[in-house]
Coordinates of C-alpha atoms in Angstrom, one line a residue:
X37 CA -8.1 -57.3 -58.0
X38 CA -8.8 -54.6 -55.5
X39 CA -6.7 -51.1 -56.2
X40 CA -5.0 -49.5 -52.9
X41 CA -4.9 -45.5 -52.8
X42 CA -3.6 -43.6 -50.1
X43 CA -3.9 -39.8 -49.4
X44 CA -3.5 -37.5 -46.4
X45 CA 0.5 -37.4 -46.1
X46 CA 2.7 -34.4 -45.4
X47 CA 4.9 -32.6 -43.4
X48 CA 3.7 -31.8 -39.6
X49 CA 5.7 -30.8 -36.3
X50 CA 5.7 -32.7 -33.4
X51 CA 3.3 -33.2 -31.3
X52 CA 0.8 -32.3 -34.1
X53 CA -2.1 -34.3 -35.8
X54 CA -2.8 -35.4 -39.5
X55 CA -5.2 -38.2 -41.1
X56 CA -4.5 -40.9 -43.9
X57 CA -7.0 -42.3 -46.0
X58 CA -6.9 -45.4 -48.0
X59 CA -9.6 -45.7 -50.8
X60 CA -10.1 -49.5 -52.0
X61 CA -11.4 -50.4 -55.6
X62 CA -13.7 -53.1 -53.7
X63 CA -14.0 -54.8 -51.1
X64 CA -12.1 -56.4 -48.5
X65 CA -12.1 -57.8 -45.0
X66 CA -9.1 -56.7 -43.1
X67 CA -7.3 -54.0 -43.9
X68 CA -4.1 -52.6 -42.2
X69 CA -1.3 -49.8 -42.2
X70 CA 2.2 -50.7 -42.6
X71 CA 5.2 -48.2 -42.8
X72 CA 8.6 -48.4 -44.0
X73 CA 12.2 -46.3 -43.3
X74 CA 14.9 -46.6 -46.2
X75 CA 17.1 -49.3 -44.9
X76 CA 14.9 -50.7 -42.4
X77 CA 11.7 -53.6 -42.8
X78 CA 8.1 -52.6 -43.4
X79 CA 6.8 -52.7 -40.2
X80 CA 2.8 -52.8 -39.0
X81 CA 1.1 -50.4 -37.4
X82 CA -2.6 -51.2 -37.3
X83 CA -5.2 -53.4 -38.0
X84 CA -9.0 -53.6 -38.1
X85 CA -11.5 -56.4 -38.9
X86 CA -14.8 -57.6 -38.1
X87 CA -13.1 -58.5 -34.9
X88 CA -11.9 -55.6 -33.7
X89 CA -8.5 -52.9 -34.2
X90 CA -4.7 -54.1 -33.1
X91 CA -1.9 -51.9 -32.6
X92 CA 2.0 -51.7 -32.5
X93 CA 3.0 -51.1 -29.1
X94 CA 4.5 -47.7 -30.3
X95 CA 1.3 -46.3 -31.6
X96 CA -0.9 -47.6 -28.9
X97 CA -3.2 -44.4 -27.3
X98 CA -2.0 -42.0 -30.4
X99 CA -2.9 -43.5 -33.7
X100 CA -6.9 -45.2 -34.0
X101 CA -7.5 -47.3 -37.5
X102 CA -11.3 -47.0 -38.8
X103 CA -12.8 -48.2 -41.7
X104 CA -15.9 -46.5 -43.4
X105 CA -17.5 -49.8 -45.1
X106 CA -20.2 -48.1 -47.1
X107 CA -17.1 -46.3 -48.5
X108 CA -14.4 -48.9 -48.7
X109 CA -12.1 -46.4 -46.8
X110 CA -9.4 -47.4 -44.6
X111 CA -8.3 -44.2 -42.1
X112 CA -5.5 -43.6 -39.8
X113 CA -6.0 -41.0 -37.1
X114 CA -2.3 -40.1 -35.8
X115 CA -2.0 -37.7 -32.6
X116 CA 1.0 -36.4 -31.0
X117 CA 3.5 -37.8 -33.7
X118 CA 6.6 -37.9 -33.1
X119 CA 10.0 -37.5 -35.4
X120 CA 10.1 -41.3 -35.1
X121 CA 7.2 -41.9 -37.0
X122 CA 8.3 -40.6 -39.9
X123 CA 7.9 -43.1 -42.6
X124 CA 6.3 -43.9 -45.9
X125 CA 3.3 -45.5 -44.7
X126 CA 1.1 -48.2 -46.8
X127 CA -2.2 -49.6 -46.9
X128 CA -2.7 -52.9 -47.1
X129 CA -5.8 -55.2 -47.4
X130 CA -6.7 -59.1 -47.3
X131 CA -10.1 -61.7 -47.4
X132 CA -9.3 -63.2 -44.5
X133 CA -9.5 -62.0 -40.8
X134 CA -6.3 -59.5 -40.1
X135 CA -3.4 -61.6 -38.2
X136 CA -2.8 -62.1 -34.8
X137 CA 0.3 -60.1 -34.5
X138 CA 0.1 -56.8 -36.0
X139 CA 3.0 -57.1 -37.5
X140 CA 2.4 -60.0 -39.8
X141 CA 2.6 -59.2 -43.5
X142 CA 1.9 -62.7 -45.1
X143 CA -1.4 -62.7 -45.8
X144 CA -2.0 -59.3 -47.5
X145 CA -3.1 -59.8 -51.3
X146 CA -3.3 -56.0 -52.2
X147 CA -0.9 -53.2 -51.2
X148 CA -1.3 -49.4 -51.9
X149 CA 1.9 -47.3 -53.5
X150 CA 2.5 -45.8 -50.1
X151 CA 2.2 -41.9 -48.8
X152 CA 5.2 -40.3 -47.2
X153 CA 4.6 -38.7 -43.7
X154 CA 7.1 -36.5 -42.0
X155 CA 7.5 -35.4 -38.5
X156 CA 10.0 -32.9 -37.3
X157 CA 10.7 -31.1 -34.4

């Protein structure tokens, strides 16, 4: 069983910058960032493995996933945000290589609680 924690959320304005972090309990080999709107489907945002990062087209040139291995840390870097990208957003982790598509979600074994990120303008 590997534990999911997220930190980093808040409350920014457009155009600004903030940083999640997602601490695992062991680890893992891909790990990902999903978010979610009330009312609408989770949704994935990045990716990264030993094969490399993917991104939602969305995100793509603002937001850069890492992963500190020594520290089983997952990070989001998220530049100019926008009011759209508010969301509760979620780590996520798996064994296997990340999917193809971004926005696959079978696959996942562990999920964080999620961390609420708000954008306004």
């Amino acid at each position: 069983q590997v534990e999911l924690v997220e930190s980093g959320g808040g409350s920014v304005q457009s155009g600004e910058s903030l940083r999640l972090s997602c601490v695992a309990s062991g680890g893992t080999s891909c790990m990902a960032w999903f978010r979610q709107v009330p009312g609408q489907e989770r949704e994935g945002v990045a990716s990264v493995d030993l094969f490399g990062e993917k991104y939602a087209d969305d995100v793509k040139g603002r937001f850069t996933i890492s992963k500190d291995n020594a520290k089983n840390t997952l990070y989001l870097e998220m530049r100019r945000l926008k009011r759209e990208d508010t969301a509760t957003y979620i780590c996520a982790a798996a064994w296997t290589v990340c999917p193809v598509d971004v926005r696959q979600q079978i696959g996942y074994k562990w999920w964080g609680q999620g961390i609420q990120v708000t954008v306004s303008s």
